[in-house]
């Protein structure tokens, strides 16, 4: 069964940040919790027609810590660690 | 259109349709007319389409809701779909020209279907925040249910405290109102 | 502390819930007890904002059972006390209301009907008619005003306190979610400015003096030991009820006198019916409207007179026959056919009424 | 001068002998309460509320304005009166069924809100009025009409610890105690302190009383005393549980 | 563990409450939920003694609200579950019953009517008719059997489980304190021995299989978001109700065919009326009796036929017009006068009925 | 292969995005609960009950048989199911109004009877669904629609300490904890332990969760977090309060 | 009197009227007759008068309670007063001769008013504990609603377990039954 | 106001034992509590027609301790101490 939600994907080497616009309600909880303050408002609209979020808004890059994924009440973010690279 | 009207205004939560309804009916009330406004409400409103039912008349108003509106204004794709049921063969259906993917959902039975560029005008010419005042202008333009000056007074009453701090805001709002009226008149 | 909530007269534009709060203030209500429920909430919201300014009180209880019984307590203490609820909250409040009915305690209860049965919707219906008039294990010794406009909400909320304290029956304002949530205009006033005198209240307990020495104690109970005791009590209540019913009953008529189609509707539905009658009369059709203002007691004689002369009675309601049962029961013996437009949980528009009447003509 | 029985002054002689069964503990509870009211001189201001349950039989017991209400609803009725007239001393008198089962939402929330009323709850380990069913306070293995093979704690839980629960949810200004009809003098003291806590506007007050129900227990006098004095205290600790600003009597 | 509670047939002499407990056992009821109240208590007393012997269960809840909602839970789990209550307990149970009505949950509720309103008496009345048929904020989609003898208590308690599970409406046995407490004889039986097949039950939840994989989850709700959704649900329930009503309705007639005075009475009162009719017929008087067995739905057509031919309809009840309202409403359109003998909270004897009829002849 | 959101397996994708407001804590609570159910492998046996209150919005949330009932009545509905079918894992999901006000008699008595069910109560310090009235858990001086000048503890009492009350009335075999949406990992652990306590037939289990209601609090994301993480714990202590046979995590 | 009867039996709590009613109706039931017995009950029963309403007939029995009894038996002063309402002009009113101070309260409208020395007979000739069986005998004697042997069987069924331990008790009870029958027959 | 209850009075020098038959329900609670076991069943009947109580049934005499008065739920006993005698 393929997912009914298509993610917008952002990659920065350390990790992949998937944002499902059809789930994001733009609540901002993730924005506040990102330890490197990289999440900000996107031009893309979320499920309620309000701005969704995206990484790349801070001084530092996403470190793929997964906190935003954890605190999103709508499961709108999925973080994939790009760990294989180093390990490989 | 006559001086009475049944208006269904629908949009997303943040688009301010309820405050438009509020200001219009207060203006009509201040004008000494009969006015009735009722919002939709339910348990699953979060993120749902917000609908305002407005009636203005010179006679006592019947049922708070109605089957068929004289004018329907829909401000999002979901609002376009949700408000179809209020459209009859005398209804003017107004929607924002920027809404995408609703071509097939526009009512077939309406007296007129008008696309107005309210979002665009608000964003480009004025300020996104006065979008709902543009819409208010459109309603007034389409129905003539309240006098422009009354409408301005009502806006003043509602937002006066903001205007005091920043008089430019007043101008912006009044401009929005007028542009809204023009937009719909161009189309009618 | 402000003096009178309303001085003289005042034209306003507001929601029905706000109207009720102001009317209760104007009536001199001293305390409200309540539990949140949509669409009643804003009565409490306005009351809690306004009441302290006029030295009035409020208690939010743990549920509607408690709201009803604390309201009874407030009345026993001699206060103009009231509560407001809806739907499942009204179902729960039947327990205290049955006690108020039995003990003739003049509580005022505002009901803002929502959809039923069960939790159903928070929106609107006329499905609390049977329950408000006859709920609980009782016989319906209750007074029920069914309002249709904000003006009436104001007028009858004030009146309810007077009716309750005059006749000592629990008294109910039967509104609905539409009336609660819509905004329209009305004139608020200080009852005194219109010559309306508030019926004085009186404590049932803590009446002053030492009981047993200065006076007898007041021993209030709702439980009886023998069937005969109970029979006498109930028959006493009901004979008072029958006696006062004619003077309590209220109604309105619209072109009813010569109506061939007599539409019966109550509450907010009467608005659509009034509009429809106007339109149908304009079309030259002999259509009229009888609108009970009190659903309990019903203005039976007056209704009967009109129904007798009509060719058909059309009952229109936002419920599945609750008004209709009351009407048919009161009209028993007539042969005028009764037709029904039953719309449980949804509003009725003038257009629909016109359409339905047109089918009959 | 003829000798008169030594009844509390606020008892209503016209309704005596009262309606409770022979040997019923309610009479003792109401004796302690009546004396407390006499000593505090509050008869005129007091409003007495009784539940249905055997407490109903006290509806005409006192020369005090009284209201008898529904099962479990005495607490809200008295609360409503008190909220409307703060001069009143409001007493809600009920059974363990009325207080801990059907009226527990009222008890819990009145306690949490710290209502300025006094609740007196008669714990007789069963539903007396309805003929002896299991109550929340029924002891483990105790036989009742609805636990005919003895209360099975695995299936139905342990006896409710009411005062302990009330103490856990009230602020420091509340008074909570558990007395017993086996010690009427102490019981009266608890009643007085409870009422004083209301009189002073301090807060909620609650007294549970261990009491006898010989009719439903089917006990003779000796067995009744034994159950009250020996068996019940194994499960219910007698004493003051919460005393505002003072040390408790245990 | 014993096998069947009753093997074959068995003649017994016992109280009505005991009868109900045995009937529930015989019907295969699996669990009872209840809260004590007079005159219902002994149903629980017998059940708690008997149930463990047959592997059946019992839960004493904290109040009737809980008893009603736990019963709903038992049914949702797919069990033949029931509860019993009376008077103020029935008032409280209107909350869960309104949910059962809305969601078509086949709960069985035994009501042993006592005096009302309020706590009133623990003894007897017929004052829970309106509430049991139409209580709560609903439309009365409920089936109500009003029994008059211990034999019927047995028969209809068994039948109630089948009616409930067949039609999925909450089903009520409307008894009273007299029936609860009196002893008389009846024949108990194993339903199978009379060819009565118990309608199988079915779980609503925990139906087996992983929801979303093996099957769709069952998502049960009683709250709707729009008026139209609710309207459709209620109209769906009521159209099923109207469809099944004629096949559910039951009644009895006694010399009704040619009756000039048609006495209508239900429940235990029918016994006095039957005796009176016998006596009056013996006197040569054309008196008959129509006795609705189901108060909801009512056998309207059959009643109408008899009432039409009568000179007068006499409604006799131990309430202040609760049956009468149902009857007048159903007979609307007829002109046969309706007279009433209203005895709220007290019994009616054959002598009284004879006397009242004699006044009419 | 397309990337799918990382939702708990037992969530029902067809009904997502769910119906809760943006930033509502209910979503986080149900994420923790969903993962706990997944990890315990009990999806098939579980019956989920929700109250009215915002919990109602979860009526079609899971791929789990669900029943949405009246305000405060989820506890008896789930109790009734569990009593009738002991194989079921019954979860009663409710708000602070449903659990501590209108349904408190059910909570108190289910706890006392040690019902083998799991109650999860979302404490958002107000009545969310009805638009933000005072709840038993509203903080001192907190403004709500029915305490517009701030909650006056003298008149309306202090915030209900639910888990503490439940702990006070349950036997040692019950599990009681208070978690927070600010610590979803810990919350999931509490949920698992609560459910395990039911699975093992040990006894009642109760988890209160401190949760956000940005809509009625009228808070932005930063304020929401602050209220949950800094303000609420001043009144509500997070941690395990009763753990059968184990030491608690405080 | 015919084979059917309406009987009101009233006494103080301890006098055992309910068990008399119980045994009589069970005897009638065993005899294949229609029998109905209902006690009075209420919230203030403690110390109140206990009344048993008994009906035995060959036809289905109507209302469980009745207006007028065929026979009323009153065993205390309060019972005499309480049961007046069940007396009509065909009623036989039986009371215990030992009851004091009820002279003025005896019904005036009864067909017959009989004083029987049941308490005395039980105390002097038998044993105070079989007082209620003497009463039972009186009821049977006055109405003939059940056969003596059936009555004895019913007593046997009810008290058999006691008789096994002490067979003299059986004799005592049967004696009491017979004496009761005689007492009333003497008066009739 | 004279009392509507006439006592039966027993005196033994140490104290006076008043028993109000119209209040005594014969429950026996006092019997069990008397420290000298002097209370027993009387020939007089109480309010419910069952035997009332009286002192003088034990080996010892009533010591006027007042316990029976205290434990009677019906206020059917009144004890008067005859203390004046000695003091006078
Ligand atoms: C709503 C309701 N449910 C049930 C009853 C029946 N009822 C009357 S008293 C009582 C129990 C009383 O027990 P308790 O409160 O312990 O008082 P007690 O009689 O033991 O003193 C019950 C269940 C009722 N009157 N009302
Ligand atoms: C009997 C009854 N009373 C009142 C209501 C109205 N009501 C619905 S939800 C709710 C409060 C919900 O608050 P809470 O339980 O705290 O849940 P939340 O919405 O905050 O999650 C109320 C009062 C109702 N539905 N039924
Ligand atoms: S927490 Fe989730 S829903 Fe909220 S803004 Fe971030 S991604 Fe969107
Ligand atoms: S994964 Fe961590 S660092 Fe990356 S956006 Fe999310 S919270 Fe920020
Ligand atoms: S039943 Fe028990 S509690 Fe009730 S009056 Fe009798 S002895 Fe007292
Ligand atoms: S109102 Fe509050 S609790 Fe309810 S869904 Fe919205 S944020 Fe969540
Ligand atoms: S305690 Fe009182 S009522 Fe009981 S026997 Fe003694 S004197 Fe009589
Ligand atoms: S006063 Fe004391 S010694 Fe005398 S009878 Fe009473 S209890 Fe016994
Ligand atoms: Mg008790
Ligand atoms: Mg909440």
Short mmCIF file of C-alpha atoms and ligand atoms in Angstrom, two decimals, chain A residues 17 19-20 23-31 39 41 51-53 68 71-77, chain F residues 22-23, ligand 3:
data_model
loop_
_atom_site.label_atom_id
_atom_site.label_comp_id
_atom_site.label_asym_id
_atom_site.label_seq_id
_atom_site.Cartn_x
_atom_site.Cartn_y
_atom_site.Cartn_z
CA UNK A 17 13.91 15.77 6.39
CA UNK A 19 7.60 16.97 5.44
CA UNK A 20 4.13 15.73 4.62
CA UNK A 23 -0.41 16.33 7.61
CA UNK A 24 1.29 19.53 8.71
CA UNK A 25 -1.06 21.92 10.44
CA UNK A 26 1.53 24.59 10.91
CA UNK A 27 1.32 24.50 14.68
CA UNK A 28 4.96 25.39 15.13
CA UNK A 29 5.65 22.96 17.95
CA UNK A 30 8.58 21.50 15.97
CA UNK A 31 9.94 24.95 15.25
CA UNK A 39 12.97 24.89 11.17
CA UNK A 41 7.95 28.56 7.74
CA UNK A 51 2.22 27.60 5.92
CA UNK A 52 3.96 24.30 6.48
CA UNK A 53 7.50 24.07 7.83
CA UNK A 68 10.92 17.47 15.47
CA UNK A 71 7.11 16.28 18.95
CA UNK A 72 4.95 16.63 15.88
CA UNK A 73 1.41 15.72 17.01
CA UNK A 74 0.48 14.99 13.41
CA UNK A 75 3.36 12.77 12.31
CA UNK A 76 4.03 15.28 9.56
CA UNK A 77 7.83 15.03 9.78
CA UNK F 22 -2.90 22.46 15.21
CA UNK F 23 -0.49 21.84 18.07
S1 LIG I 3 4.86 20.09 14.61
FE1 LIG I 3 4.11 18.98 12.83
S2 LIG I 3 2.16 19.91 12.35
FE2 LIG I 3 3.24 21.30 13.72
S3 LIG I 3 4.30 22.70 12.35
FE3 LIG I 3 5.73 21.08 12.84
S4 LIG I 3 5.45 19.59 11.20
FE4 LIG I 3 3.72 20.94 11.11
#
